[in-house]
Amino acid sequence: IPYDYIVVGTGAGGLVVADRLSEAGKKVLVLERGGPSLGSTGGTYQPAWLQGTSLTKFDVPGLFETMFQDSNPFWWCKDINVFAGCILGGGTAINGALYWYPPDSDFSVANGWPRSWANHHPYTAKLKARLPATDHPSTDGKRYLMQVADVTAALLNKQNYANITINDVPDWKDHVYGYSAFSFINGKRAGPIATYYQTAIKRPNLTYQQYTTVLNVVRDGSKILGVRTNDTSLGPDGVIPLTPKGRVVLAAGAYGTPRILFRSGIGPTDMINIVKNDPAAGPALPPESQWIDLPVGENVSDNPSINLVFTHPSVDAYENWAQVWTAPRPADAAQYIKDQSGIFAHASPRLNFWRAMGGRDGKTRWLQGTARPGAASVTTSYPYNVSNIMTITTYLSTGITSRGRIGIDAALTARPLVEPWFTDPIDKEVLIRGIKDLLVNVKDVPGLTLITPDNTTTIDDYVNSYPTGGLNSNHWVGSCSIGAKGSAVVDEWTKVYGTDNLFIIDASIIPTIPMGNPHGTIMAMAEQGVAKVLALSGGP
Ligand code: 6FA
Ligand code: ABL
């Protein structure tokens, strides 16, 4: 105490930042509200069949679907009303770990990035060196439970899709499919926790404090003096100070970071007034003359997604993943314990595909598909064989024009205020057309049957009556967008406008939805973001 840099949050953004700042010799404090995840970080939560090993729920890829089927899901943030990980690694401790090297479009001027960000290649190369992707995560190099990939490939082969290794050609995203790629290493969840965190935590100039929630930054006008936490043993009123030239980097996620800003008097006045009315948070606000009006929480996007459920006689639905925690298939469990090979070395997805689509507004939107055994829900009045079910989730991706807003309610719970899916009807039109195109050849794949929607429901009706929350893809970006003064929250150095030394490096600064599931893009962004922070003069 005090610190050169205080990093708030240990998700996809925060861990990269913590590692690179400490590598540069800065005195760094990392604050995380959650506790351990992977066994290597002190995590211990495991099913009975893994007793005697150091493998946890978070380590074992094949336990991914149990994140949604557990009576004590302590890893979810309880004060964010969408799925968000409040644990070491954030979303990367609990996600499906689909991992894509970013295409150039993920950092293009056309997609809202400052020109100085366009050459992401050196930073993406740094990420790849630390965390290579794999599309064959089992330690024996074989692929398991691949029937869903074969069936989906058979469908796409009727439609002139090319079969590629997706991460070998990140910019090729039109009519391609390939095996799902993951951020797993040695058959286990890795991501930034098993890589960046491991080097960061060993450095004597880095302090890691878990189970500590940052409530707000403490500031005098534009100058940030430190952070206020919920732990009064860390300093008077829980406040931890910065060195005179010190900086704070917020990496608390697309919901967590805006809430910290609102509680620091930064954001739209309606949100700060909610804080003002809160008996605990209100008194910590700076005087109204120091409030900083920025579009925090606006410009939010997330992929709208629709599930299509099928059966095929070759598919092994793996009991819809319902047995993997309490009663896994014995041979598969034994194989995984022996050498981290087999079905448990994969998360549920098996194949991914992309195509480009034109809209009547002249814009191009990309459609992504993810195919997996099992299904979150089936709606049909016809009989079907539950042991043969599989899902193709269709996501609308880069190019979507719909935007929403996130904020806080009177309980200070972070939530969507305007849901971001289909606020532009053209997004919906394009997704419907993409689904119809995909389904044209179902009849040409012997044995393939669409069961949700069933054959009494049109695609238009299915999409139009889809429960809005079900459109959520958990890929929130844009709530603290990077961009030009006046319309954005952070500048090209990731510094919050109107402040001297407050930075943001997490999903919230990404201005438009990336091409694929975003944690690879977020880590590549963080490599570039932290390099810019270190290069910006005036710091420690
Ligand atoms: N992304 C992918 O690329 N592939 C996937 O397969 C994938 N799947 C999922 C998924 O299945 C689920 C259920 C969810 C929720 C997300 C998925 N994502 C996937 C998205 C991906 O995980 C997120 O986009 C990514 O993790 C976002 O990275 P960020 O760095 O922006 O934010 P995080 O939420 O990861 O981390 C925030 C951290 O800050 C957490 O550790 C949290 O505990 C901490 N924090 C929040 N508020 C704090 C506070 N006030 N004080 C201290 N710490 C705080
Ligand atoms: C992602 O990127 C999405 O954010 C997740 O929603 C998705 O997992 C994973 N990757 C894997 O594709 C799905 C599960 O497969 C479903 O069982 C679950 O109902 C859904 O997440 C919840 O959003």
Coordinates of C-alpha atoms and ligand atoms in Angstrom, one line a residue:
I1 CA 0.0 0.0 0.0
P2 CA -0.3 2.3 -1.9
Y3 CA -0.4 0.7 -5.4
D4 CA 0.7 1.9 -8.9
Y5 CA -2.2 0.0 -10.4
I6 CA -5.4 -1.4 -9.0
V7 CA -7.1 -3.9 -11.3
V8 CA -10.7 -4.7 -10.5
G9 CA -11.9 -8.1 -11.6
T10 CA -10.2 -11.2 -12.9
G11 CA -12.2 -12.2 -16.1
A12 CA -11.0 -12.4 -19.7
G13 CA -9.9 -8.8 -19.5
G14 CA -8.6 -8.4 -16.0
L15 CA -6.2 -11.4 -15.9
V16 CA -4.4 -10.3 -19.1
V17 CA -4.0 -6.8 -17.6
A18 CA -2.8 -8.0 -14.2
D19 CA -0.2 -10.2 -15.8
R20 CA 1.2 -7.6 -18.2
L21 CA 1.3 -4.8 -15.6
S22 CA 3.1 -6.9 -13.1
E23 CA 5.5 -8.2 -15.9
A24 CA 6.3 -4.5 -16.5
G25 CA 7.4 -4.2 -12.8
K26 CA 4.5 -2.1 -11.6
K27 CA 3.2 -2.5 -8.0
V28 CA -0.2 -4.1 -8.8
L29 CA -3.2 -5.0 -6.6
V30 CA -5.8 -7.3 -8.1
L31 CA -9.2 -7.3 -6.5
E32 CA -11.8 -10.0 -7.2
R33 CA -15.1 -10.4 -5.5
G34 CA -15.3 -14.2 -5.9
G35 CA -13.2 -17.0 -4.7
P36 CA -11.1 -19.9 -6.3
S37 CA -12.2 -21.8 -9.4
L38 CA -9.8 -24.3 -10.9
G39 CA -8.1 -26.8 -8.6
S40 CA -4.8 -25.2 -9.3
T41 CA -6.1 -21.9 -7.8
G42 CA -7.4 -23.6 -4.6
G43 CA -10.8 -24.5 -5.8
T44 CA -12.3 -27.7 -4.3
Y45 CA -15.9 -28.0 -5.6
Q46 CA -16.1 -31.4 -7.2
P47 CA -18.6 -34.3 -7.7
A48 CA -18.1 -37.5 -5.7
W49 CA -16.6 -39.3 -8.7
L50 CA -13.6 -36.9 -8.8
Q51 CA -12.8 -37.2 -5.1
G52 CA -9.1 -37.9 -4.6
T53 CA -8.2 -35.8 -7.6
S54 CA -7.6 -32.0 -7.7
L55 CA -10.1 -31.7 -10.5
T56 CA -13.1 -29.4 -9.9
K57 CA -16.3 -28.6 -11.7
F58 CA -14.5 -25.7 -13.3
D59 CA -11.6 -27.8 -14.5
V60 CA -13.5 -30.6 -16.3
P61 CA -14.8 -29.5 -19.7
G62 CA -17.5 -32.2 -19.8
L63 CA -19.1 -30.7 -16.7
F64 CA -19.8 -27.5 -18.5
E65 CA -23.5 -28.1 -18.9
T66 CA -23.9 -28.7 -15.1
M67 CA -23.2 -25.0 -14.6
F68 CA -26.9 -24.6 -15.4
Q69 CA -28.1 -27.6 -13.4
D70 CA -26.8 -27.2 -9.9
S71 CA -28.7 -26.5 -6.7
N72 CA -25.8 -24.3 -5.2
P73 CA -24.5 -22.3 -8.1
F74 CA -22.2 -20.0 -6.1
W75 CA -20.3 -18.9 -9.1
W76 CA -23.0 -16.7 -10.6
C77 CA -23.2 -13.1 -9.6
K78 CA -26.3 -12.8 -7.5
D79 CA -26.7 -9.0 -8.1
I80 CA -26.6 -9.2 -11.9
N81 CA -29.8 -10.6 -13.4
V82 CA -28.2 -12.3 -16.4
F83 CA -25.6 -15.1 -16.3
A84 CA -22.2 -13.6 -15.1
G85 CA -19.4 -15.4 -13.3
C86 CA -18.4 -13.9 -9.9
I87 CA -15.4 -16.2 -9.3
L88 CA -11.7 -16.2 -10.2
G89 CA -11.6 -16.1 -14.0
G90 CA -15.1 -14.5 -14.2
G91 CA -16.9 -15.8 -17.3
T92 CA -13.8 -17.8 -18.3
A93 CA -14.2 -20.1 -15.2
I94 CA -17.7 -21.1 -16.1
N95 CA -18.2 -20.6 -19.9
G96 CA -18.4 -23.1 -22.7
A97 CA -14.8 -22.0 -23.6
L98 CA -15.5 -21.8 -27.4
Y99 CA -12.4 -19.9 -28.4
W100 CA -11.8 -18.0 -31.7
Y101 CA -8.8 -16.0 -32.8
P102 CA -10.3 -12.7 -33.8
P103 CA -10.8 -11.8 -37.5
D104 CA -9.6 -8.3 -38.6
S105 CA -13.3 -7.2 -38.5
D106 CA -13.3 -7.5 -34.7
F107 CA -11.0 -4.5 -34.5
S108 CA -12.0 -2.6 -37.6
V109 CA -12.8 1.1 -37.9
A110 CA -16.0 0.0 -39.6
N111 CA -17.0 -1.8 -36.5
G112 CA -16.4 1.2 -34.3
W113 CA -12.7 0.9 -33.3
P114 CA -10.3 3.9 -33.3
R115 CA -7.9 3.6 -36.2
S116 CA -5.0 3.1 -33.8
W117 CA -6.5 -0.3 -32.9
A118 CA -6.8 -1.8 -36.4
N119 CA -3.6 -3.7 -36.4
H120 CA -4.4 -6.3 -33.7
H121 CA -2.0 -8.9 -35.1
P122 CA 0.9 -8.4 -32.7
Y123 CA -1.5 -8.6 -29.8
T124 CA -3.4 -11.6 -31.1
A125 CA 0.0 -13.2 -31.6
K126 CA 0.9 -12.6 -28.0
L127 CA -2.4 -14.2 -26.9
K128 CA -1.9 -17.3 -29.2
A129 CA 1.6 -17.7 -27.7
R130 CA 0.2 -17.9 -24.2
L131 CA -3.0 -19.7 -25.0
P132 CA -3.2 -21.8 -28.2
A133 CA -6.7 -23.0 -29.3
T134 CA -7.4 -26.6 -29.7
D135 CA -10.2 -28.4 -31.7
H136 CA -9.1 -31.8 -30.3
P137 CA -9.0 -31.2 -26.5
S138 CA -8.7 -34.8 -25.4
T139 CA -5.1 -35.6 -24.4
D140 CA -5.0 -38.6 -26.7
G141 CA -5.6 -36.4 -29.7
K142 CA -8.8 -38.2 -30.6
R143 CA -12.3 -36.6 -30.9
Y144 CA -15.2 -38.0 -29.0
L145 CA -19.0 -38.0 -29.3
M146 CA -18.8 -36.6 -32.8
Q147 CA -22.1 -37.8 -34.2
V148 CA -23.6 -34.3 -33.9
A149 CA -20.6 -32.9 -35.9
D150 CA -21.1 -35.5 -38.6
V151 CA -24.9 -34.9 -38.9
T152 CA -24.5 -31.1 -39.0
A153 CA -21.7 -31.3 -41.6
A154 CA -24.0 -33.5 -43.7
L155 CA -26.6 -30.7 -43.6
L156 CA -24.0 -28.0 -44.4
N157 CA -22.4 -30.0 -47.2
K158 CA -25.7 -29.7 -49.1
Q159 CA -25.3 -25.9 -49.0
N160 CA -21.7 -25.4 -50.3
Y161 CA -20.1 -24.8 -46.9
A162 CA -16.3 -25.5 -46.8
N163 CA -14.9 -27.7 -44.1
I164 CA -12.0 -25.9 -42.5
T165 CA -9.9 -25.6 -39.3
I166 CA -11.6 -22.4 -38.2
N167 CA -8.7 -20.8 -36.2
D168 CA -6.3 -21.4 -39.1
V169 CA -8.1 -18.7 -41.2
P170 CA -9.9 -16.4 -38.8
D171 CA -11.0 -14.0 -41.6
W172 CA -12.9 -16.7 -43.5
K173 CA -16.3 -16.6 -42.0
D174 CA -18.6 -17.1 -45.0
H175 CA -20.0 -20.6 -45.6
V176 CA -17.4 -22.4 -43.5
Y177 CA -17.7 -25.0 -40.8
G178 CA -15.2 -26.8 -38.6
Y179 CA -14.8 -28.5 -35.3
S180 CA -15.5 -26.4 -32.2
A181 CA -12.3 -24.9 -30.8
F182 CA -11.6 -24.4 -27.1
S183 CA -9.3 -22.6 -24.7
F184 CA -8.4 -25.9 -23.0
I185 CA -5.0 -27.2 -22.3
N186 CA -4.1 -30.9 -21.4
G187 CA -7.8 -31.9 -21.4
K188 CA -8.7 -29.3 -18.8
R189 CA -10.2 -25.8 -18.7
A190 CA -7.3 -23.3 -19.1
G191 CA -8.2 -19.9 -20.5
P192 CA -6.5 -17.0 -18.8
I193 CA -6.7 -18.7 -15.3
A194 CA -4.2 -21.5 -16.2
T195 CA -2.0 -19.1 -18.2
Y196 CA -1.9 -15.3 -17.4
Y197 CA -3.0 -15.7 -13.8
Q198 CA -0.4 -18.4 -13.1
T199 CA 2.5 -16.1 -14.1
A200 CA 1.0 -13.0 -12.5
I201 CA 0.4 -14.6 -9.1
K202 CA 4.0 -15.7 -8.8
R203 CA 5.4 -12.1 -9.0
P204 CA 6.3 -10.4 -5.7
N205 CA 5.1 -7.0 -7.0
L206 CA 1.5 -8.3 -7.5
T207 CA -0.9 -8.7 -4.6
Y208 CA -4.1 -10.8 -5.2
Q209 CA -7.1 -10.1 -2.9
Q210 CA -10.1 -12.4 -3.4
Y211 CA -13.6 -12.1 -1.9
T212 CA -13.2 -8.4 -2.1
T213 CA -15.9 -6.2 -3.9
V214 CA -15.0 -2.8 -5.2
L215 CA -17.9 -0.5 -4.5
N216 CA -16.7 2.7 -6.2
V217 CA -13.6 4.6 -7.1
V218 CA -12.6 7.4 -4.7
R219 CA -12.0 10.6 -6.6
D220 CA -11.3 14.3 -6.4
G221 CA -12.9 15.6 -9.6
S222 CA -11.0 14.0 -12.5
K223 CA -8.3 12.5 -10.3
I224 CA -8.8 9.0 -8.9
L225 CA -7.3 8.5 -5.5
G226 CA -8.1 4.9 -4.9
V227 CA -10.9 2.4 -4.6
R228 CA -13.5 1.8 -1.9
T229 CA -14.1 -1.9 -1.1
N230 CA -16.5 -3.8 1.2
D231 CA -13.6 -4.9 3.4
T232 CA -12.8 -2.4 6.1
S233 CA -9.8 -4.4 7.2
L234 CA -8.1 -3.2 4.1
G235 CA -8.1 0.5 5.1
P236 CA -10.3 3.1 6.6
D237 CA -13.8 2.7 5.2
G238 CA -12.4 -0.1 3.0
V239 CA -10.4 2.4 0.9
I240 CA -7.2 1.4 -0.8
P241 CA -5.0 4.2 -2.1
L242 CA -3.0 4.7 -5.3
T243 CA 0.5 6.1 -5.5
P244 CA 0.5 9.8 -6.7
K245 CA 0.7 8.8 -10.4
G246 CA -1.3 5.6 -9.8
R247 CA -4.1 4.3 -12.0
V248 CA -7.2 2.1 -11.7
V249 CA -8.1 -0.4 -14.4
L250 CA -11.7 -1.6 -14.2
A251 CA -12.3 -5.1 -15.6
A252 CA -15.5 -6.0 -13.7
G253 CA -17.4 -7.0 -16.9
A254 CA -20.1 -5.5 -19.1
Y255 CA -22.4 -5.2 -16.0
G256 CA -20.0 -4.9 -13.2
T257 CA -18.0 -2.1 -14.6
P258 CA -21.0 0.2 -15.3
R259 CA -22.2 -0.3 -11.8
I260 CA -18.9 0.8 -10.3
L261 CA -19.0 3.9 -12.5
F262 CA -22.5 4.8 -11.5
R263 CA -21.5 4.4 -7.8
S264 CA -18.6 6.7 -8.6
G265 CA -20.8 9.5 -10.0
I266 CA -19.9 8.6 -13.7
G267 CA -22.7 7.9 -16.2
P268 CA -26.2 9.1 -17.1
T269 CA -27.8 11.3 -14.4
D270 CA -30.8 8.9 -14.0
M271 CA -28.4 6.1 -12.9
I272 CA -26.4 8.2 -10.5
N273 CA -29.7 9.5 -9.0
I274 CA -30.6 5.9 -8.2
V275 CA -27.3 5.6 -6.3
K276 CA -27.9 8.9 -4.6
N277 CA -31.2 7.5 -3.2
D278 CA -29.5 4.4 -1.8
P279 CA -28.7 4.8 1.9
A280 CA -25.4 2.9 1.8
A281 CA -24.1 4.0 -1.7
G282 CA -25.5 7.5 -1.8
P283 CA -23.1 9.1 0.8
A284 CA -20.1 7.8 -1.1
L285 CA -20.9 9.8 -4.2
P286 CA -18.9 12.9 -5.1
P287 CA -20.8 16.2 -5.0
E288 CA -23.1 16.6 -8.0
S289 CA -20.8 19.3 -9.4
Q290 CA -18.3 16.5 -10.0
W291 CA -20.6 14.0 -11.7
I292 CA -19.3 13.1 -15.1
D293 CA -22.0 12.6 -17.7
L294 CA -21.1 9.7 -20.1
P295 CA -23.2 7.2 -22.0
V296 CA -22.4 4.3 -19.6
G297 CA -24.7 1.4 -20.2
E298 CA -25.9 2.6 -23.6
N299 CA -24.9 1.1 -27.0
V300 CA -25.1 -2.4 -25.6
S301 CA -25.3 -5.5 -27.8
D302 CA -25.4 -9.3 -27.5
N303 CA -26.0 -11.8 -30.2
P304 CA -29.7 -12.7 -30.6
S305 CA -29.8 -16.5 -30.7
I306 CA -32.4 -19.1 -31.5
N307 CA -32.2 -22.8 -30.7
L308 CA -33.3 -25.4 -33.2
V309 CA -33.6 -28.9 -31.8
F310 CA -33.4 -32.1 -33.9
T311 CA -33.2 -35.8 -33.5
H312 CA -31.0 -38.1 -35.6
P313 CA -30.7 -41.9 -35.0
S314 CA -26.9 -41.7 -34.9
V315 CA -26.8 -39.1 -32.2
D316 CA -25.9 -39.9 -28.6
A317 CA -27.5 -37.1 -26.6
Y318 CA -25.4 -38.2 -23.6
E319 CA -28.5 -38.2 -21.3
N320 CA -28.7 -34.5 -22.1
W321 CA -25.7 -34.1 -19.7
A322 CA -28.0 -34.7 -16.8
Q323 CA -26.0 -37.6 -15.4
V324 CA -22.4 -36.3 -15.6
W325 CA -22.3 -34.9 -12.1
T326 CA -23.9 -37.7 -10.0
A327 CA -23.8 -40.8 -12.3
P328 CA -21.4 -40.4 -15.2
R329 CA -20.9 -43.3 -17.6
P330 CA -18.3 -45.3 -15.6
A331 CA -15.9 -45.9 -18.5
D332 CA -15.9 -42.3 -19.6
A333 CA -15.3 -41.1 -16.0
A334 CA -12.4 -43.6 -15.5
Q335 CA -10.8 -42.6 -18.8
Y336 CA -10.9 -38.9 -17.9
I337 CA -9.5 -39.4 -14.4
K338 CA -6.7 -41.6 -15.9
D339 CA -5.3 -39.1 -18.3
Q340 CA -7.8 -36.3 -19.1
S341 CA -8.9 -38.0 -22.3
G342 CA -12.3 -38.8 -23.7
I343 CA -15.7 -37.3 -23.7
F344 CA -15.1 -35.3 -20.5
A345 CA -12.2 -33.4 -22.2
H346 CA -14.7 -31.5 -24.5
A347 CA -17.4 -29.0 -23.5
S348 CA -20.7 -29.7 -25.1
P349 CA -20.3 -28.0 -28.5
R350 CA -18.9 -30.1 -31.4
L351 CA -19.2 -28.1 -34.6
N352 CA -19.4 -24.4 -35.5
F353 CA -20.3 -22.6 -38.7
W354 CA -20.6 -19.1 -40.1
R355 CA -22.1 -17.4 -43.2
A356 CA -22.5 -13.8 -44.3
M357 CA -26.0 -12.4 -45.2
G358 CA -27.1 -9.2 -46.9
G359 CA -30.0 -7.2 -45.4
R360 CA -32.5 -4.9 -47.2
D361 CA -30.7 -2.0 -45.4
G362 CA -27.6 -2.8 -47.5
K363 CA -25.7 -4.1 -44.5
T364 CA -24.0 -7.4 -44.1
R365 CA -24.7 -9.5 -41.0
W366 CA -23.0 -12.7 -40.1
L367 CA -24.8 -15.8 -38.8
Q368 CA -23.0 -18.3 -36.5
G369 CA -24.1 -21.8 -35.7
T370 CA -23.1 -24.0 -32.8
A371 CA -24.1 -27.7 -32.7
R372 CA -24.1 -29.9 -29.6
P373 CA -25.7 -33.0 -28.2
G374 CA -28.7 -32.4 -26.0
A375 CA -31.1 -29.5 -25.7
A376 CA -32.1 -26.9 -23.2
S377 CA -35.7 -27.5 -23.9
V378 CA -37.9 -29.3 -26.4
T379 CA -41.4 -28.1 -27.5
T380 CA -43.4 -30.6 -29.5
S381 CA -46.6 -32.5 -29.3
Y382 CA -45.1 -35.4 -31.3
P383 CA -43.3 -38.4 -29.8
Y384 CA -39.5 -38.3 -30.2
N385 CA -36.5 -40.2 -29.1
V386 CA -35.0 -38.2 -26.3
S387 CA -31.7 -40.1 -26.5
N388 CA -31.2 -38.8 -30.0
I389 CA -31.6 -35.0 -29.4
M390 CA -29.2 -32.4 -30.6
T391 CA -29.3 -28.5 -30.8
I392 CA -28.1 -26.1 -33.4
T393 CA -28.0 -22.6 -31.9
T394 CA -28.2 -19.9 -34.6
Y395 CA -26.6 -16.6 -33.5
L396 CA -26.7 -13.3 -35.4
S397 CA -23.3 -11.8 -35.1
T398 CA -21.1 -9.0 -36.5
G399 CA -23.3 -6.5 -38.3
I400 CA -26.3 -6.5 -36.0
T401 CA -27.7 -3.1 -35.7
S402 CA -29.9 -3.7 -32.6
R403 CA -28.8 -2.0 -29.4
G404 CA -30.0 -2.0 -25.8
R405 CA -29.2 -0.3 -22.5
I406 CA -28.1 -1.8 -19.2
G407 CA -28.2 -0.1 -15.8
I408 CA -29.2 -0.6 -12.2
D409 CA -32.5 -0.8 -10.3
A410 CA -33.3 0.5 -6.9
A411 CA -31.7 -2.5 -5.3
L412 CA -28.5 -1.7 -7.3
T413 CA -28.9 -4.9 -9.2
A414 CA -27.4 -4.6 -12.6
R415 CA -29.8 -5.6 -15.4
P416 CA -30.9 -4.8 -19.0
L417 CA -33.1 -1.7 -19.1
V418 CA -33.7 -2.0 -22.8
E419 CA -33.2 -5.6 -24.1
P420 CA -30.7 -5.4 -27.0
W421 CA -32.1 -8.1 -29.3
F422 CA -34.2 -7.3 -32.4
T423 CA -34.7 -3.6 -31.6
D424 CA -34.0 -3.3 -35.3
P425 CA -36.6 -5.5 -37.2
I426 CA -34.0 -6.1 -40.0
D427 CA -31.9 -8.1 -37.6
K428 CA -34.9 -10.4 -37.0
E429 CA -35.7 -10.7 -40.7
V430 CA -32.1 -11.7 -41.5
L431 CA -32.0 -14.3 -38.7
I432 CA -35.3 -15.8 -39.8
R433 CA -34.0 -16.0 -43.4
G434 CA -30.8 -17.7 -42.2
I435 CA -32.7 -20.3 -40.2
K436 CA -35.0 -21.0 -43.2
D437 CA -32.0 -21.4 -45.5
L438 CA -30.4 -23.8 -43.0
L439 CA -33.5 -25.9 -42.8
V440 CA -34.1 -26.3 -46.5
N441 CA -32.0 -29.4 -46.7
V442 CA -33.1 -31.2 -43.5
K443 CA -35.1 -33.5 -45.7
D444 CA -32.0 -34.5 -47.6
V445 CA -30.2 -35.8 -44.6
P446 CA -31.6 -39.2 -43.9
G447 CA -33.0 -39.6 -40.4
L448 CA -32.7 -35.9 -39.5
T449 CA -35.9 -34.5 -37.9
L450 CA -36.6 -31.0 -36.7
I451 CA -38.5 -31.3 -33.4
T452 CA -38.4 -27.7 -32.1
P453 CA -40.0 -26.0 -33.7
D454 CA -42.2 -28.9 -34.7
N455 CA -43.9 -29.2 -38.1
T456 CA -47.1 -27.4 -36.8
T457 CA -45.1 -24.2 -36.2
T458 CA -43.7 -21.9 -38.9
I459 CA -40.2 -20.5 -38.5
D460 CA -41.7 -17.0 -38.4
D461 CA -44.1 -17.9 -35.6
Y462 CA -41.3 -19.7 -33.7
V463 CA -39.0 -16.7 -33.8
N464 CA -41.8 -14.1 -33.2
S465 CA -43.0 -15.9 -30.1
Y466 CA -39.5 -16.8 -28.8
P467 CA -39.2 -15.8 -25.1
T468 CA -37.1 -12.7 -25.2
G469 CA -34.8 -13.8 -22.4
G470 CA -34.1 -16.9 -24.4
L471 CA -32.5 -14.8 -27.1
N472 CA -29.7 -14.0 -24.6
S473 CA -26.2 -15.3 -25.7
N474 CA -24.2 -14.0 -22.7
H475 CA -22.0 -12.1 -25.0
W476 CA -22.6 -8.6 -23.7
V477 CA -20.4 -5.8 -25.1
G478 CA -20.5 -2.0 -25.5
S479 CA -21.7 -0.7 -22.2
C480 CA -18.6 1.5 -21.9
S481 CA -17.7 1.8 -25.5
I482 CA -14.4 2.9 -26.8
G483 CA -14.7 5.8 -29.3
A484 CA -14.9 9.5 -29.9
K485 CA -15.4 12.0 -27.2
G486 CA -19.1 12.8 -26.8
S487 CA -20.4 9.4 -28.0
A488 CA -18.2 7.0 -26.1
V489 CA -17.1 6.2 -22.5
V490 CA -13.3 5.5 -23.0
D491 CA -10.8 7.1 -25.4
E492 CA -8.4 5.2 -27.6
W493 CA -6.1 4.6 -24.6
T494 CA -9.0 3.0 -22.7
K495 CA -9.1 6.0 -20.4
V496 CA -12.5 7.1 -19.1
Y497 CA -13.3 10.6 -20.6
G498 CA -13.2 13.3 -18.0
T499 CA -10.8 11.4 -15.7
D500 CA -7.0 11.5 -15.4
N501 CA -6.3 8.0 -14.4
L502 CA -9.3 5.7 -14.7
F503 CA -9.2 3.0 -17.4
I504 CA -11.5 0.1 -18.5
I505 CA -10.3 -3.1 -20.1
D506 CA -13.1 -5.7 -20.3
A507 CA -16.0 -6.6 -22.7
S508 CA -17.7 -3.3 -21.9
I509 CA -15.4 -1.2 -24.1
I510 CA -15.9 -3.4 -27.2
P511 CA -18.1 -1.2 -29.4
T512 CA -19.8 -3.9 -31.6
I513 CA -20.4 -7.6 -31.3
P514 CA -17.4 -9.7 -32.3
M515 CA -17.6 -12.5 -34.9
G516 CA -17.5 -15.4 -32.6
N517 CA -18.0 -16.2 -28.9
P518 CA -16.0 -13.3 -27.5
H519 CA -13.5 -14.4 -24.9
G520 CA -10.6 -14.8 -27.4
T521 CA -11.4 -11.3 -28.8
I522 CA -11.6 -9.9 -25.3
M523 CA -8.2 -11.3 -24.3
A524 CA -6.6 -10.0 -27.6
M525 CA -8.2 -6.7 -26.9
A526 CA -6.8 -6.7 -23.3
E527 CA -3.3 -7.4 -24.7
Q528 CA -3.6 -4.3 -26.9
G529 CA -5.3 -2.2 -24.2
V530 CA -2.8 -2.8 -21.5
A531 CA 0.1 -2.0 -23.9
K532 CA -1.6 1.3 -24.6
V533 CA -2.1 2.0 -20.9
L534 CA 1.6 1.3 -20.3
A535 CA 2.6 3.5 -23.2
L536 CA 0.5 6.5 -22.2
S537 CA 2.6 9.0 -20.3
G538 CA 1.8 10.3 -16.9
G539 CA 1.5 7.0 -15.2
P540 CA 3.6 5.2 -12.6
Ligands
6FA1 N1 -17.4 -16.7 -24.4 C1 -16.7 -17.4 -25.2 O1 -15.8 -16.9 -25.9 N2 -17.0 -18.8 -25.4 C2 -18.0 -19.4 -24.7 O2 -18.2 -20.6 -24.9 C3 -18.7 -18.6 -23.8 N3 -19.7 -19.2 -23.1 C4 -20.3 -18.5 -22.1 C5 -21.2 -19.1 -21.2 O3 -21.5 -20.4 -21.5 C6 -21.8 -18.4 -20.2 C7 -22.9 -19.1 -19.3 C8 -21.5 -17.0 -20.0 C9 -22.1 -16.2 -18.9 C10 -20.6 -16.4 -20.8 C11 -20.0 -17.1 -21.9 N4 -19.1 -16.5 -22.7 C12 -18.4 -17.3 -23.6 C13 -18.8 -15.1 -22.6 C14 -17.4 -14.8 -21.9 O4 -17.2 -15.6 -20.9 C15 -17.5 -13.3 -21.5 O5 -17.7 -12.5 -22.6 C16 -16.2 -12.9 -20.8 O6 -15.8 -13.7 -19.7 C17 -16.3 -11.4 -20.4 O7 -15.0 -11.0 -19.9 P1 -14.8 -9.7 -19.0 O8 -13.4 -9.6 -18.6 O9 -15.5 -8.6 -19.6 O10 -15.8 -10.0 -17.7 P2 -16.0 -11.3 -16.8 O11 -17.4 -11.3 -16.4 O12 -15.4 -12.5 -17.3 O13 -15.1 -10.9 -15.4 C18 -15.5 -9.9 -14.5 C19 -14.8 -10.2 -13.2 O14 -15.0 -9.1 -12.3 C20 -15.4 -11.4 -12.5 O15 -14.4 -12.2 -12.0 C21 -16.2 -10.7 -11.3 O16 -16.3 -11.6 -10.2 C22 -15.4 -9.5 -11.1 N5 -16.1 -8.4 -10.5 C23 -17.3 -7.9 -10.9 N6 -17.6 -6.8 -10.1 C24 -16.6 -6.7 -9.2 C25 -16.4 -5.8 -8.2 N7 -17.3 -4.8 -7.9 N8 -15.3 -5.9 -7.4 C26 -14.5 -6.9 -7.6 N9 -14.6 -7.8 -8.6 C27 -15.7 -7.7 -9.4
ABL2 C1 -21.5 -19.5 -25.4 O1 -20.8 -18.7 -25.9 C2 -22.8 -19.1 -24.8 O2 -22.7 -17.9 -24.1 C3 -23.4 -20.1 -23.9 O3 -24.8 -19.7 -23.8 C4 -23.3 -21.5 -24.5 O4 -23.9 -22.5 -23.6 C5 -21.9 -21.8 -24.7 N1 -21.1 -20.8 -25.4 C6 -21.6 -23.1 -25.5 O5 -22.1 -23.0 -26.8 C7 -25.3 -22.7 -23.6 C8 -25.5 -24.1 -23.0 O6 -25.1 -25.0 -24.0 C9 -27.0 -24.3 -22.8 O7 -27.2 -25.6 -22.2 C10 -27.5 -23.2 -21.8 O8 -28.9 -23.3 -21.7 C11 -27.2 -21.9 -22.4 O9 -25.8 -21.8 -22.6 C12 -27.5 -20.8 -21.4 O10 -27.3 -19.5 -22.0

